[in-house]
Amino acid sequence: MRHFLLRLLLFSIPMLLIFVSAEVVVRHIPNTKKLKRLLVEEKGHRTRVAIVGNSVAEDGIDPLVLGDSTYNYAISGQPLRFTLRFYQKYLDTLPDLRNIIFGGNFAILFYDAYQEAFTQNTKLYWEEELSGYRVYMDIYDDSNSLRYSELISCPTRMHKKFVQWMLGKPITHSDSLGLSVSAPYASCNCTQDELIATARSYAAHTQVADSATLLDILHENLGFLDTLAMSTSAKGIRLDLLLLPVAPDCLALYDSAIREVTFQAFEACAKKYPNVYFHNYMRDLRLPRTCFADANHLNCDTGAITFTRILRKDMGWE
């Protein structure tokens, strides 16, 4: 028995060392969540305007155009619960914060990392997202210890990221102010048919698979939104709620009930709190087809710059 245990130990130690080494290597590979955490830790003390939200805000709101110490902390696919937790975690490191711009798409209130009501994302996708928030941002609210390890909790993403890194391909696509540069105008000059095709694909992915769960997610997200508005109001921080543009002729392809609920919720929040302002750009005709990377996302140069100039004017900064 002693010989067996000794051999087991001799076998286990090298394997454990290999596992730990691999985990360390993977964690040092750049990724968006890690980049945004480093950005807020390095620039938080000088941030006056913080852009938060999901991918449409990350791609479509250019901090350089807004100026005034503006940084884009939005993260692709980020549910509202983690936007709130990000704000709560780093509020004390943002002493000069005066304005939060929260940007999302028409379905922003119907996403959550713990429940899935749409057909879009799999359980594995959300497990990987949850691990990312735990490992790289420390804003995770679960006691599942397996999510402390990226190798265990998200091996698929880890393998893909490691291969990209080994091949020298870019892992992150954000500039020094946090704007995503993954969809430049030069490579995303889509035709109208291509834009409509992406809209139909997204509409198919956001078909409601579970109405009861959808209502649960909505109710929870409305609570998160109210908490964010209440907290910013108490701190004297302006909160701008944005529904970002959708490419021409594409909005009608999306669920009208979900669009209307999101619109009414943002509008009600703005009426309830004097520091909250709502801007609805979903049907904005000032943004032509050439501003879009796909049906939902502005490209990072022409689209983001054009839209942010419009936003700057609408916020009364000119």
XYZ file of C-alpha atoms in Angstrom:
318
model
C 0.000 0.000 0.000
C 2.843 2.382 0.833
C 4.454 1.745 -2.555
C 1.167 2.453 -4.281
C 0.647 5.731 -2.415
C 4.226 6.762 -3.102
C 3.834 6.107 -6.822
C 0.520 7.940 -6.815
C 2.188 10.894 -5.123
C 5.107 10.892 -7.549
C 2.652 10.838 -10.434
C 0.343 13.501 -8.963
C 2.972 16.124 -8.169
C 4.182 16.590 -11.776
C 0.592 16.628 -13.025
C -0.341 19.249 -10.428
C 2.648 21.363 -11.399
C 1.692 21.110 -15.075
C -1.895 22.120 -14.262
C -0.816 25.098 -12.126
C 1.688 26.218 -14.761
C -0.936 25.987 -17.498
C -3.411 27.991 -15.395
C -0.791 30.690 -14.806
C 0.077 30.875 -18.510
C -3.582 31.117 -19.548
C -4.279 33.887 -17.030
C -1.448 35.954 -18.454
C -2.921 35.865 -21.950
C -4.731 39.193 -22.588
C -8.539 39.195 -22.627
C -11.220 41.871 -22.594
C -12.332 41.431 -18.970
C -8.755 41.593 -17.731
C -8.092 44.650 -19.909
C -11.162 46.505 -18.601
C -10.214 45.743 -15.001
C -6.688 47.053 -15.571
C -8.132 50.093 -17.331
C -10.368 51.072 -14.421
C -7.622 50.375 -11.882
C -5.142 52.533 -13.805
C -7.476 55.304 -15.014
C -10.236 55.273 -12.406
C -8.762 58.159 -10.452
C -9.101 60.446 -13.490
C -12.393 59.103 -14.905
C -15.139 61.707 -15.102
C -17.367 59.875 -17.592
C -17.687 56.058 -17.561
C -19.266 54.149 -20.451
C -20.753 50.810 -19.375
C -23.041 48.211 -20.919
C -22.713 45.422 -23.456
C -21.113 45.068 -26.896
C -23.173 47.759 -28.626
C -21.763 50.320 -26.173
C -18.281 48.823 -26.335
C -18.280 49.121 -30.147
C -20.402 52.207 -30.647
C -19.479 54.904 -28.099
C -16.104 56.518 -28.723
C -14.610 58.003 -25.527
C -12.235 60.170 -27.536
C -15.144 62.104 -29.056
C -16.703 62.727 -25.645
C -13.386 63.730 -24.098
C -13.419 65.053 -20.533
C -11.578 62.016 -19.114
C -14.002 59.496 -20.625
C -13.284 55.756 -20.645
C -15.227 52.867 -22.159
C -15.632 50.084 -19.578
C -18.403 48.251 -21.489
C -17.938 44.523 -22.089
C -19.462 42.347 -24.803
C -22.305 40.209 -23.512
C -22.294 41.784 -20.044
C -25.579 41.254 -18.170
C -26.919 44.147 -16.133
C -26.122 42.433 -12.822
C -22.403 42.616 -13.611
C -22.608 46.214 -14.804
C -24.040 47.035 -11.373
C -21.434 44.975 -9.531
C -18.650 46.610 -11.551
C -19.962 50.028 -10.533
C -20.285 49.015 -6.873
C -16.814 47.479 -6.731
C -14.954 50.399 -8.294
C -17.038 53.393 -7.189
C -14.589 54.286 -4.432
C -11.719 54.358 -6.949
C -13.591 56.858 -9.156
C -13.478 60.035 -7.030
C -14.142 62.403 -9.959
C -16.937 60.379 -11.595
C -19.691 62.718 -12.761
C -21.497 60.794 -15.479
C -22.280 57.158 -16.330
C -23.422 56.327 -19.849
C -25.148 52.940 -19.888
C -25.636 51.601 -23.410
C -27.477 48.501 -24.520
C -29.586 46.931 -27.229
C -33.321 46.328 -27.260
C -33.005 43.058 -25.302
C -30.579 44.275 -22.610
C -33.124 43.706 -19.816
C -33.737 40.095 -20.824
C -30.237 38.634 -20.416
C -28.790 36.997 -17.340
C -25.809 34.760 -16.714
C -27.695 32.368 -14.429
C -30.836 31.792 -16.473
C -31.467 31.558 -20.205
C -34.834 32.356 -21.733
C -33.644 32.800 -25.312
C -32.320 30.204 -27.738
C -29.144 32.232 -28.312
C -26.619 31.090 -25.715
C -25.793 27.694 -24.301
C -25.095 26.823 -20.680
C -21.418 26.415 -21.573
C -21.301 29.986 -22.880
C -22.598 31.411 -19.613
C -20.341 29.136 -17.542
C -17.369 30.577 -19.402
C -18.647 34.128 -18.913
C -19.168 33.567 -15.197
C -15.666 32.186 -14.844
C -14.287 35.259 -16.592
C -16.022 37.587 -14.142
C -14.719 35.522 -11.230
C -11.127 35.069 -12.423
C -10.404 38.395 -14.091
C -12.757 40.937 -12.512
C -13.586 39.546 -9.064
C -17.209 40.673 -9.328
C -18.714 37.218 -9.230
C -21.489 36.512 -6.705
C -21.370 32.736 -6.456
C -19.566 30.302 -4.176
C -18.778 27.718 -6.880
C -15.040 27.225 -6.325
C -14.542 25.520 -9.707
C -14.992 28.905 -11.376
C -11.718 30.083 -9.842
C -9.974 27.937 -12.466
C -10.258 28.821 -16.142
C -8.882 25.428 -17.171
C -11.668 23.609 -15.345
C -14.589 25.952 -15.889
C -14.055 26.977 -19.504
C -11.676 24.597 -21.307
C -13.147 25.368 -24.742
C -12.465 29.084 -24.521
C -9.081 28.442 -22.919
C -8.012 26.180 -25.784
C -9.171 28.669 -28.417
C -7.481 31.570 -26.656
C -4.240 29.635 -26.204
C -4.122 28.660 -29.893
C -4.763 32.281 -30.976
C -2.038 33.473 -28.631
C 0.452 30.901 -29.896
C -0.301 31.901 -33.500
C 0.241 35.560 -32.656
C -3.357 36.532 -33.398
C -4.954 39.406 -31.432
C -6.898 38.253 -28.380
C -8.361 41.605 -27.367
C -9.647 44.350 -29.622
C -9.796 47.444 -27.418
C -7.822 50.660 -27.662
C -6.272 52.544 -24.742
C -9.608 54.209 -23.864
C -11.577 50.952 -23.946
C -13.303 51.330 -27.343
C -13.592 48.030 -29.189
C -11.758 48.162 -32.524
C -12.815 44.698 -33.671
C -15.185 46.006 -36.349
C -13.442 48.704 -38.426
C -15.253 50.368 -41.296
C -12.804 49.067 -43.908
C -13.631 45.423 -43.184
C -17.333 45.821 -42.393
C -18.872 47.827 -45.223
C -21.901 45.540 -45.322
C -24.554 45.617 -47.979
C -28.167 46.092 -46.927
C -28.868 42.412 -47.634
C -25.974 41.410 -45.375
C -27.254 43.623 -42.586
C -30.748 42.153 -42.858
C -29.263 38.647 -42.827
C -27.483 39.342 -39.536
C -30.691 40.822 -38.121
C -32.658 37.705 -39.053
C -29.991 35.530 -37.474
C -30.086 37.543 -34.254
C -33.899 37.515 -34.272
C -33.820 33.724 -34.543
C -31.374 33.475 -31.650
C -33.487 35.721 -29.433
C -36.694 33.783 -29.834
C -38.264 33.231 -26.438
C -37.794 29.630 -25.333
C -39.190 30.025 -21.805
C -41.655 32.835 -21.086
C -41.713 32.298 -17.307
C -37.927 32.513 -17.090
C -37.962 35.583 -19.310
C -40.265 37.369 -16.876
C -38.069 36.338 -13.932
C -35.002 37.753 -15.676
C -36.842 40.978 -16.533
C -38.012 41.443 -12.944
C -34.497 40.893 -11.598
C -32.902 43.223 -14.129
C -35.422 45.959 -13.368
C -34.263 45.689 -9.768
C -30.623 46.027 -10.841
C -31.487 49.052 -12.982
C -33.354 50.711 -10.128
C -30.455 50.059 -7.730
C -28.011 51.636 -10.184
C -30.247 54.677 -10.659
C -30.846 55.070 -6.918
C -27.143 54.781 -6.093
C -26.057 57.292 -8.738
C -28.799 59.666 -7.607
C -27.535 59.506 -4.016
C -23.983 60.225 -5.211
C -24.991 63.088 -7.500
C -23.857 61.187 -10.604
C -25.706 61.705 -13.879
C -26.906 58.451 -15.491
C -27.687 58.381 -19.206
C -29.569 55.301 -20.433
C -29.065 54.605 -24.140
C -30.713 52.234 -26.581
C -28.189 52.259 -29.403
C -29.056 52.356 -33.120
C -30.125 49.404 -35.203
C -29.239 49.294 -38.891
C -31.872 50.679 -41.313
C -34.823 48.364 -42.021
C -33.653 45.816 -39.405
C -35.484 46.859 -36.237
C -38.840 45.536 -37.445
C -37.371 42.029 -37.554
C -36.969 41.965 -33.763
C -39.579 41.098 -31.138
C -41.746 44.193 -30.790
C -42.966 43.282 -27.291
C -39.423 42.996 -25.942
C -38.477 46.282 -27.614
C -41.449 48.055 -26.098
C -40.847 46.706 -22.575
C -37.211 47.836 -22.659
C -38.219 51.256 -23.949
C -40.892 51.713 -21.269
C -38.570 50.520 -18.477
C -35.824 52.994 -19.402
C -38.355 55.785 -19.832
C -39.937 55.034 -16.441
C -36.531 55.040 -14.757
C -35.761 58.465 -16.220
C -39.069 59.828 -14.954
C -38.512 58.383 -11.475
C -35.010 59.755 -10.861
C -34.019 63.361 -11.662
C -30.407 62.368 -12.433
C -31.422 59.810 -15.089
C -31.830 60.667 -18.774
C -33.099 58.327 -21.478
C -31.989 58.456 -25.118
C -33.636 56.143 -27.633
C -31.599 55.829 -30.852
C -33.000 52.524 -32.121
C -34.739 54.192 -35.079
C -32.277 57.028 -35.595
C -32.117 57.869 -39.305
C -28.969 59.967 -38.979
C -26.865 56.799 -39.138
C -26.716 55.284 -42.643
C -25.875 51.707 -43.542
C -22.165 52.522 -43.846
C -21.999 53.195 -40.095
C -22.810 49.587 -39.173
C -20.636 46.507 -38.794
C -23.757 44.343 -38.569
C -27.424 44.911 -37.820
C -26.813 45.709 -34.137
C -23.267 47.057 -33.930
C -21.748 50.273 -35.203
C -18.303 49.990 -36.751
C -15.562 51.485 -34.607
C -14.514 54.393 -36.792
C -17.239 55.892 -38.991
C -20.128 54.506 -36.945
C -18.813 55.105 -33.438
C -17.527 58.583 -34.258
C -20.746 59.674 -35.996
C -22.977 58.317 -33.251
C -20.903 59.717 -30.381
C -20.953 63.167 -31.965
C -24.748 62.942 -32.068
C -24.787 61.776 -28.457
C -22.473 64.566 -27.358
C -24.807 67.152 -28.869
C -27.946 65.533 -27.427
C -26.380 65.505 -23.949
C -25.823 69.240 -24.216
C -22.035 69.120 -24.372
C -21.879 71.455 -27.373
